[in-house]
Amino acid sequence: LPEVETLCLQLQQKIAGKKILSTKIFDDKLDGIATVRNRIVASVRRSGKTIILVLDDGRRISVHLRMTGRLFWNPSGEKLPHGRWRMVFEEGVVDLVDPRRFATVKIEKDRIDTGEKDLLLDFDENAFMTKQTDRKVSVKTLLMDPKAIAGIGNIYACEILHQAGVSPLRRAAAVTASEWKKIFRLARRVLKKGIESRGTSISDWRDLYGRKGENQKALRVYGKAGCTCEACGGVICRIKQGGRSSYYCPHCQL
DNA sequence: AGAACCGCCTGCTTGC
DNA sequence: TGCAAGCAGGCGGTTC
């Protein structure tokens, strides 16, 4: 989410009010995306990890970057490696670059309520606690379930649970109401800090201008298996949950 | 209904 | 060095 929010803020600055002269597809997998011509980008929004460009004719371009998708401001318009799709503006182009080709672009005619429960926008803690907290899944799996909470990815889920002192292995049903409140509070703090740092460039995340984020410096557990926990001096472990790596400190996360 | 997997793709890293 | 296996930011679909 912080990475997506970073792009939204930058896109809002760069292309809101500007005219999309045309769009172009470079990847067969994305065939079928309608071409947009001569439409103004009215605003840029986010819902969960979906970037939404609202056009002046009411249509919306929704872009989901999945794992490796990135958006780059490309003034020269030269073709970039792994370039999949682009929007052409008078001053330059915005390129969707995605080595793994998981990213999606949709053009929607009407306003669509995505129904996403975005922690920083319209999340209802009480509704969540009524509907979700008796589930059998682990708290970490639940935090990453986009139907339950939109916007918490693997890195941030690990960091949030570490700060909350809750083990990722704990069943959701065994998390108390006050622990949930703490998790929500810390989740917002972790995500906001991630946004202020323009995202986590632990791998190849870059912002609209190709710059690294700074949030990797603030990580306390993600990617740190075998390292010492700065909170308690324990040793950070890596385990697998639902096919994803979880990093945590068994000593201070219970 | 809910939970546990699988598939989508490619490229980089690790270990033999 | 070479090659195969394992791993990676996410989410929707299928199966059980």
CSV table of C-alpha atoms (C1' of nucleotides) in Angstrom, one decimal:
chain,number,residue,atom,x,y,z
A,1,LEU,CA,0.0,0.0,0.0
A,2,PRO,CA,2.7,2.6,0.8
A,3,GLU,CA,4.2,2.0,-2.7
A,4,VAL,CA,0.8,2.4,-4.4
A,5,GLU,CA,0.0,5.5,-2.4
A,6,THR,CA,3.4,6.9,-3.3
A,7,LEU,CA,2.6,6.5,-7.0
A,8,CYS,CA,-0.9,8.0,-6.6
A,9,LEU,CA,0.5,11.1,-4.9
A,10,GLN,CA,3.1,11.5,-7.7
A,11,LEU,CA,0.6,10.8,-10.5
A,12,GLN,CA,-1.8,13.3,-9.0
A,13,GLN,CA,0.9,15.9,-9.1
A,14,LYS,CA,2.2,14.9,-12.6
A,15,ILE,CA,-0.8,14.0,-14.7
A,16,ALA,CA,-4.0,15.3,-13.0
A,17,GLY,CA,-5.5,17.8,-15.4
A,18,LYS,CA,-3.4,16.6,-18.3
A,19,LYS,CA,-4.7,15.0,-21.5
A,20,ILE,CA,-4.1,11.4,-22.4
A,21,LEU,CA,-3.3,11.7,-26.1
A,22,SER,CA,-3.4,7.9,-26.6
A,23,THR,CA,-2.6,4.6,-24.9
A,24,LYS,CA,-0.6,1.7,-26.3
A,25,ILE,CA,-0.3,-2.0,-25.4
A,26,PHE,CA,3.1,-3.8,-25.7
A,27,ASP,CA,2.1,-7.2,-24.2
A,28,ASP,CA,-0.4,-9.6,-25.8
A,29,LYS,CA,-1.5,-10.6,-22.4
A,30,LEU,CA,-3.0,-7.1,-22.0
A,31,ASP,CA,-4.8,-7.2,-25.4
A,32,GLY,CA,-8.4,-6.0,-24.9
A,33,ILE,CA,-7.7,-2.9,-22.9
A,34,ALA,CA,-9.6,-0.1,-24.7
A,35,THR,CA,-7.6,2.7,-26.2
A,36,VAL,CA,-8.1,6.0,-24.5
A,37,ARG,CA,-7.7,9.1,-26.6
A,38,ASN,CA,-7.9,12.8,-25.8
A,39,ARG,CA,-9.3,12.4,-22.3
A,40,ILE,CA,-8.3,14.5,-19.3
A,41,VAL,CA,-7.2,12.7,-16.1
A,42,ALA,CA,-9.6,14.3,-13.6
A,43,SER,CA,-8.1,12.8,-10.5
A,44,VAL,CA,-6.0,9.9,-9.2
A,45,ARG,CA,-7.3,7.7,-6.4
A,46,ARG,CA,-6.4,4.5,-4.6
A,47,SER,CA,-8.5,1.7,-3.2
A,48,GLY,CA,-6.5,-0.9,-1.5
A,49,LYS,CA,-3.6,-1.5,-3.9
A,50,THR,CA,-5.6,-0.5,-7.0
A,51,ILE,CA,-4.7,2.8,-8.6
A,52,ILE,CA,-7.7,4.5,-10.1
A,53,LEU,CA,-7.4,7.2,-12.8
A,54,VAL,CA,-10.7,9.0,-13.1
A,55,LEU,CA,-11.2,10.4,-16.6
A,56,ASP,CA,-13.2,13.5,-17.5
A,57,ASP,CA,-15.8,11.3,-19.4
A,58,GLY,CA,-16.5,9.4,-16.2
A,59,ARG,CA,-14.6,6.3,-17.1
A,60,ARG,CA,-11.9,4.9,-14.9
A,61,ILE,CA,-8.6,3.3,-15.6
A,62,SER,CA,-7.8,1.0,-12.8
A,63,VAL,CA,-4.2,-0.3,-12.6
A,64,HIS,CA,-3.2,-3.1,-10.2
A,65,LEU,CA,0.6,-3.7,-10.0
A,66,ARG,CA,0.6,-7.0,-8.2
A,67,MET,CA,4.1,-8.2,-7.4
A,68,THR,CA,6.5,-6.5,-9.8
A,69,GLY,CA,4.5,-3.9,-11.7
A,70,ARG,CA,5.8,-0.3,-11.7
A,71,LEU,CA,4.8,3.0,-13.2
A,72,PHE,CA,7.5,5.2,-14.6
A,73,TRP,CA,7.3,8.8,-15.8
A,74,ASN,CA,9.3,8.6,-19.1
A,75,PRO,CA,9.8,12.0,-20.7
A,76,SER,CA,11.6,10.7,-23.8
A,77,GLY,CA,9.1,8.0,-24.5
A,78,GLU,CA,11.9,5.5,-25.3
A,79,LYS,CA,10.8,1.8,-25.0
A,80,LEU,CA,11.7,0.4,-21.6
A,81,PRO,CA,12.6,-3.2,-20.9
A,82,HIS,CA,9.5,-5.1,-19.8
A,83,GLY,CA,7.3,-2.2,-20.8
A,84,ARG,CA,3.7,-3.5,-21.1
A,85,TRP,CA,1.4,-0.6,-21.6
A,86,ARG,CA,1.7,3.2,-21.7
A,87,MET,CA,-0.3,6.4,-21.6
A,88,VAL,CA,1.0,9.2,-23.8
A,89,PHE,CA,0.8,12.8,-22.6
A,90,GLU,CA,2.1,15.9,-24.3
A,91,GLU,CA,5.1,16.1,-21.9
A,92,GLY,CA,6.0,12.5,-21.9
A,93,VAL,CA,4.6,9.0,-21.2
A,94,VAL,CA,3.7,6.9,-18.2
A,95,ASP,CA,4.9,3.4,-18.7
A,96,LEU,CA,3.6,0.3,-17.0
A,97,VAL,CA,6.7,-1.9,-16.5
A,98,ASP,CA,6.3,-5.4,-15.2
A,99,PRO,CA,8.8,-8.3,-15.6
A,100,ARG,CA,6.5,-10.9,-14.2
A,101,ARG,CA,3.4,-9.8,-16.2
A,102,PHE,CA,1.0,-10.1,-13.3
A,103,ALA,CA,-0.1,-6.5,-13.4
A,104,THR,CA,-3.6,-5.7,-14.7
A,105,VAL,CA,-5.2,-2.7,-16.3
A,106,LYS,CA,-9.0,-2.3,-16.7
A,107,ILE,CA,-11.1,0.5,-18.1
A,108,GLU,CA,-14.4,0.7,-16.4
A,109,LYS,CA,-17.4,2.6,-17.7
A,110,ASP,CA,-19.2,3.4,-14.5
A,111,ARG,CA,-18.2,4.1,-11.0
A,112,ILE,CA,-17.6,0.8,-9.4
A,113,ASP,CA,-17.7,0.4,-5.7
A,114,THR,CA,-14.7,-1.9,-5.3
A,115,GLY,CA,-16.0,-2.8,-1.8
A,116,GLU,CA,-12.4,-2.7,-0.6
A,117,LYS,CA,-11.9,-2.1,3.1
A,118,ASP,CA,-8.9,0.2,3.0
A,119,LEU,CA,-7.3,0.6,6.3
A,120,LEU,CA,-6.4,4.2,5.7
A,121,LEU,CA,-9.7,5.3,4.0
A,122,ASP,CA,-12.9,3.6,5.0
A,123,PHE,CA,-12.1,0.7,7.4
A,124,ASP,CA,-14.7,-0.1,9.9
A,125,GLU,CA,-13.0,-1.7,12.9
A,126,ASN,CA,-16.2,-2.8,14.6
A,127,ALA,CA,-17.6,-4.4,11.5
A,128,PHE,CA,-14.3,-6.3,11.1
A,129,MET,CA,-14.2,-7.5,14.7
A,130,THR,CA,-17.8,-8.7,14.4
A,131,LYS,CA,-17.3,-10.5,11.1
A,132,GLN,CA,-13.7,-11.7,11.0
A,133,THR,CA,-12.2,-12.3,14.4
A,134,ASP,CA,-13.7,-15.7,15.0
A,135,ARG,CA,-12.0,-17.2,12.0
A,136,LYS,CA,-9.7,-20.2,12.1
A,137,VAL,CA,-7.0,-18.8,9.9
A,138,SER,CA,-3.9,-17.3,11.4
A,139,VAL,CA,-3.8,-13.6,12.2
A,140,LYS,CA,-1.2,-13.0,9.6
A,141,THR,CA,-3.2,-14.7,6.8
A,142,LEU,CA,-6.2,-12.6,7.9
A,143,LEU,CA,-4.2,-9.4,7.8
A,144,MET,CA,-3.2,-10.2,4.2
A,145,ASP,CA,-6.7,-11.3,3.0
A,146,PRO,CA,-7.8,-8.4,0.7
A,147,LYS,CA,-11.4,-9.3,1.3
A,148,ALA,CA,-11.0,-8.7,5.0
A,149,ILE,CA,-8.6,-5.7,4.9
A,150,ALA,CA,-7.3,-4.1,1.7
A,151,GLY,CA,-3.7,-2.9,1.6
A,152,ILE,CA,-1.5,-5.0,3.9
A,153,GLY,CA,1.1,-6.9,2.0
A,154,ASN,CA,3.6,-9.4,3.3
A,155,ILE,CA,6.3,-7.0,4.3
A,156,TYR,CA,4.0,-4.8,6.2
A,157,ALA,CA,2.0,-7.6,7.8
A,158,CYS,CA,5.2,-9.0,9.3
A,159,GLU,CA,6.3,-5.5,10.6
A,160,ILE,CA,2.8,-4.7,12.1
A,161,LEU,CA,2.6,-8.0,14.0
A,162,HIS,CA,6.1,-7.5,15.4
A,163,GLN,CA,5.3,-4.1,16.6
A,164,ALA,CA,2.1,-5.4,18.1
A,165,GLY,CA,3.9,-8.3,19.8
A,166,VAL,CA,1.5,-10.8,18.3
A,167,SER,CA,2.8,-14.0,16.7
A,168,PRO,CA,1.9,-14.5,13.0
A,169,LEU,CA,0.9,-18.1,14.0
A,170,ARG,CA,-1.8,-17.0,16.4
A,171,ARG,CA,-5.3,-18.1,15.3
A,172,ALA,CA,-7.3,-15.0,14.5
A,173,ALA,CA,-10.0,-16.2,17.0
A,174,ALA,CA,-7.4,-16.1,19.8
A,175,VAL,CA,-6.6,-12.4,19.3
A,176,THR,CA,-8.3,-10.2,21.9
A,177,ALA,CA,-10.3,-7.1,21.1
A,178,SER,CA,-7.7,-4.9,22.7
A,179,GLU,CA,-5.0,-6.6,20.7
A,180,TRP,CA,-7.0,-6.0,17.5
A,181,LYS,CA,-7.2,-2.3,18.4
A,182,LYS,CA,-3.5,-2.3,18.9
A,183,ILE,CA,-2.9,-4.0,15.6
A,184,PHE,CA,-5.1,-1.5,13.7
A,185,ARG,CA,-3.4,1.5,15.4
A,186,LEU,CA,0.1,0.1,14.6
A,187,ALA,CA,-0.9,-0.9,11.1
A,188,ARG,CA,-1.9,2.7,10.3
A,189,ARG,CA,1.3,3.9,11.9
A,190,VAL,CA,3.5,1.5,9.9
A,191,LEU,CA,1.7,2.2,6.6
A,192,LYS,CA,1.9,6.0,7.1
A,193,LYS,CA,5.5,5.8,7.9
A,194,GLY,CA,5.9,3.7,4.7
A,195,ILE,CA,4.2,6.4,2.7
A,196,GLU,CA,6.4,9.1,4.2
A,197,SER,CA,9.5,7.0,3.2
A,198,ARG,CA,8.1,6.5,-0.3
A,199,GLY,CA,7.8,2.7,0.1
A,200,THR,CA,10.1,-0.2,0.8
A,201,SER,CA,12.9,-0.9,-1.8
A,202,ILE,CA,14.1,-4.1,-0.3
A,203,SER,CA,14.1,-5.5,-3.9
A,204,ASP,CA,13.4,-3.5,-7.0
A,205,TRP,CA,10.5,-1.2,-6.0
A,206,ARG,CA,11.0,2.3,-7.5
A,207,ASP,CA,8.7,5.3,-7.5
A,208,LEU,CA,7.4,7.2,-10.5
A,209,TYR,CA,10.7,8.8,-11.1
A,210,GLY,CA,12.8,5.6,-10.7
A,211,ARG,CA,14.0,6.5,-7.2
A,212,LYS,CA,14.3,4.0,-4.3
A,213,GLY,CA,12.1,4.3,-1.2
A,214,GLU,CA,13.6,4.6,2.2
A,215,ASN,CA,11.4,2.3,4.3
A,216,GLN,CA,13.7,-0.7,4.0
A,217,LYS,CA,15.8,1.0,6.6
A,218,ALA,CA,13.0,0.9,9.1
A,219,LEU,CA,12.2,-2.8,8.8
A,220,ARG,CA,12.7,-4.7,12.1
A,221,VAL,CA,11.9,-8.3,11.0
A,222,TYR,CA,11.2,-8.7,7.3
A,223,GLY,CA,14.1,-10.4,5.6
A,224,LYS,CA,16.1,-10.6,8.8
A,225,ALA,CA,16.0,-14.3,9.7
A,226,GLY,CA,18.9,-15.1,12.1
A,227,CYS,CA,19.3,-11.5,13.1
A,228,THR,CA,18.9,-10.2,16.6
A,229,CYS,CA,15.5,-8.7,17.5
A,230,GLU,CA,16.1,-5.1,18.5
A,231,ALA,CA,13.1,-5.1,20.8
A,232,CYS,CA,14.1,-8.1,23.0
A,233,GLY,CA,17.4,-9.6,21.9
A,234,GLY,CA,15.8,-12.8,20.6
A,235,VAL,CA,16.5,-14.4,17.2
A,236,ILE,CA,14.3,-13.6,14.3
A,237,CYS,CA,12.9,-16.7,12.5
A,238,ARG,CA,11.5,-17.3,9.1
A,239,ILE,CA,8.5,-19.7,8.6
A,240,LYS,CA,6.1,-20.4,5.8
A,241,GLN,CA,2.4,-19.6,6.0
A,242,GLY,CA,0.2,-20.1,3.0
A,243,GLY,CA,3.2,-20.3,0.8
A,244,ARG,CA,4.5,-16.9,2.0
A,245,SER,CA,7.5,-16.2,4.2
A,246,SER,CA,6.7,-14.8,7.6
A,247,TYR,CA,9.4,-13.3,9.7
A,248,TYR,CA,9.0,-12.9,13.4
A,249,CYS,CA,10.6,-13.0,16.8
A,250,PRO,CA,9.3,-16.0,18.8
A,251,HIS,CA,10.6,-14.4,22.0
A,252,CYS,CA,8.5,-11.2,22.0
A,253,GLN,CA,5.7,-12.1,19.6
A,254,LEU,CA,3.3,-14.4,21.4
B,1,DA,C1',-19.0,-21.2,3.9
B,2,DG,C1',-14.5,-21.3,4.9
B,3,DA,C1',-9.9,-23.0,4.5
B,4,DA,C1',-6.0,-24.9,1.9
B,5,DC,C1',-3.8,-25.0,-2.3
B,6,DC,C1',-2.6,-23.7,-7.3
B,7,DG,C1',-1.7,-20.8,-11.1
B,8,DC,C1',-0.2,-16.8,-13.1
B,9,DC,C1',5.0,-15.2,-15.1
B,10,DT,C1',9.9,-14.0,-15.1
B,11,DG,C1',14.4,-13.3,-13.2
B,12,DC,C1',17.5,-13.5,-9.5
B,13,DT,C1',19.9,-16.2,-5.9
B,14,DT,C1',21.4,-20.4,-3.7
B,15,DG,C1',23.2,-24.9,-3.4
B,16,DC,C1',24.9,-29.0,-5.3
C,1,DT,C1',31.1,-23.2,-14.5
C,2,DG,C1',26.5,-25.2,-15.1
C,3,DC,C1',22.3,-26.4,-13.9
C,4,DA,C1',18.2,-27.1,-11.2
C,5,DA,C1',15.6,-25.7,-7.5
C,6,DG,C1',13.9,-22.2,-4.7
C,7,DC,C1',12.4,-17.7,-4.0
C,8,DA,C1',10.0,-13.0,-4.7
C,9,DG,C1',6.0,-7.3,-3.8
C,10,DG,C1',-0.5,-10.3,-4.8
C,11,DC,C1',-4.7,-12.1,-5.7
C,12,DG,C1',-8.3,-14.8,-7.9
C,13,DG,C1',-9.8,-19.4,-8.9
C,14,DT,C1',-10.5,-24.2,-7.8
C,15,DT,C1',-10.9,-27.9,-4.7
C,16,DC,C1',-11.9,-30.1,-0.5
